[in-house]
C-alpha cells in the first residue's frame, strides 16, 4: 500500500516514493528511502540528475543517490547498522512543493531524535538550491555536537578528486587549489575549515569517514569535481561548520563519494537549525568559473 502524504493545507502534487522535477538544463528525480524497481532501499535524496549537456547518463550512480542523508552522529559507539545508518533506515516522506521543488521530511529518529527537512529546488539554468533544516527533538546527545552527513555517489568519473580552495592545516597563511583524492576508503577522508578544530570527541569502534581527518583545510566553503565534460560543484553559506569528505570507492569500484558534513555544536532541543547550499551541474569551463559562481551566489536569494 502506498504511503499517505503529509498534508499541509496547500495544493501540492505529492508522490509516495519519487518526484521528477525539471528546470533549465536539469532534470532531477528526488526520492525517499523506499526500494522499488531499479532503486535500492535507503538511498534518499537525488536519485538521478541529468543535464541536457550530458543526456542519457545520471551524474549519480544508478540505483543509489546523491545528497543522500546517510548518518546522524554524536560520537557514541554505533555497532548496530540501524543506528549508524539511522536516516536511511527510518521512513521519509517526499513532497512536491511546486513544479521545480521537492522536500524530503523525516520525523524525529528513534536513537538521536533528530527531525530533518531537506528541500531541493531546481533553478535555471543549472542549479539545485538546497535548504537543509535539522531539529533535535530530545536530549539524546552523548557529546555536545550533532553531525549530519550527506553522501553523493558519482557515476564513474574520469577523476575521483574533489577540488577546493585551501591550504595545509599547519600553515598559517596562503590559499590555493587543493585536491582531496584519498588512496583508500577511510584514510584522511575529511577536510574542515582553516579556522575550526576538526577533531571531534567520539567512541566509535567502527571505521567512519566522519572521524578520519585530512591534513588539508578549506578556506572557502565550496568544492567541485569533474564528470565527463561537466562539472559538479557544491557550495555552502558561510558561518557553519561544514566539512568535505571523500571516498574513492564509496559507490563501488570506480564510483567515488563526494560527501559533506554539517556539524552543530551544542544544539538546543526544539531549535531549528538552517543551512543553505547550492549544487551546480554544468559544462566545464575552468576553475575560475567555479570560483566566480561562488562569489556571485547569494544564499539569501536562493
PDB file of N, CA and C in Angstrom, residues 15 70 85 92 141 159 278 285:
ATOM      1  N   UNK A  15       3.985  12.634  -4.388  1.00  0.00           N
ATOM      2  CA  UNK A  15       4.246  11.266  -4.814  1.00  0.00           C
ATOM      3  C   UNK A  15       4.753  10.482  -3.616  1.00  0.00           C
ATOM      4  N   UNK A  70      22.876  10.203   5.084  1.00  0.00           N
ATOM      5  CA  UNK A  70      23.360   8.866   5.427  1.00  0.00           C
ATOM      6  C   UNK A  70      23.502   8.650   6.928  1.00  0.00           C
ATOM      7  N   UNK A  85      23.301   4.019  10.378  1.00  0.00           N
ATOM      8  CA  UNK A  85      22.636   4.496   9.160  1.00  0.00           C
ATOM      9  C   UNK A  85      21.192   4.904   9.455  1.00  0.00           C
ATOM     10  N   UNK A  92      10.848   8.187   5.309  1.00  0.00           N
ATOM     11  CA  UNK A  92      10.842   9.584   4.881  1.00  0.00           C
ATOM     12  C   UNK A  92       9.606   9.828   4.041  1.00  0.00           C
ATOM     13  N   UNK A 141      22.073  13.550  23.095  1.00  0.00           N
ATOM     14  CA  UNK A 141      23.432  13.546  22.572  1.00  0.00           C
ATOM     15  C   UNK A 141      24.456  13.080  23.604  1.00  0.00           C
ATOM     16  N   UNK A 159      38.180  11.286 -13.048  1.00  0.00           N
ATOM     17  CA  UNK A 159      38.998  11.583 -11.871  1.00  0.00           C
ATOM     18  C   UNK A 159      38.103  11.544 -10.645  1.00  0.00           C
ATOM     19  N   UNK A 278      24.140  25.234  -2.443  1.00  0.00           N
ATOM     20  CA  UNK A 278      23.804  25.219  -3.879  1.00  0.00           C
ATOM     21  C   UNK A 278      24.654  24.170  -4.577  1.00  0.00           C
ATOM     22  N   UNK A 285      34.101  24.767 -17.643  1.00  0.00           N
ATOM     23  CA  UNK A 285      34.835  25.868 -18.257  1.00  0.00           C
ATOM     24  C   UNK A 285      36.231  25.981 -17.646  1.00  0.00           C
TER      25      UNK A 285
END
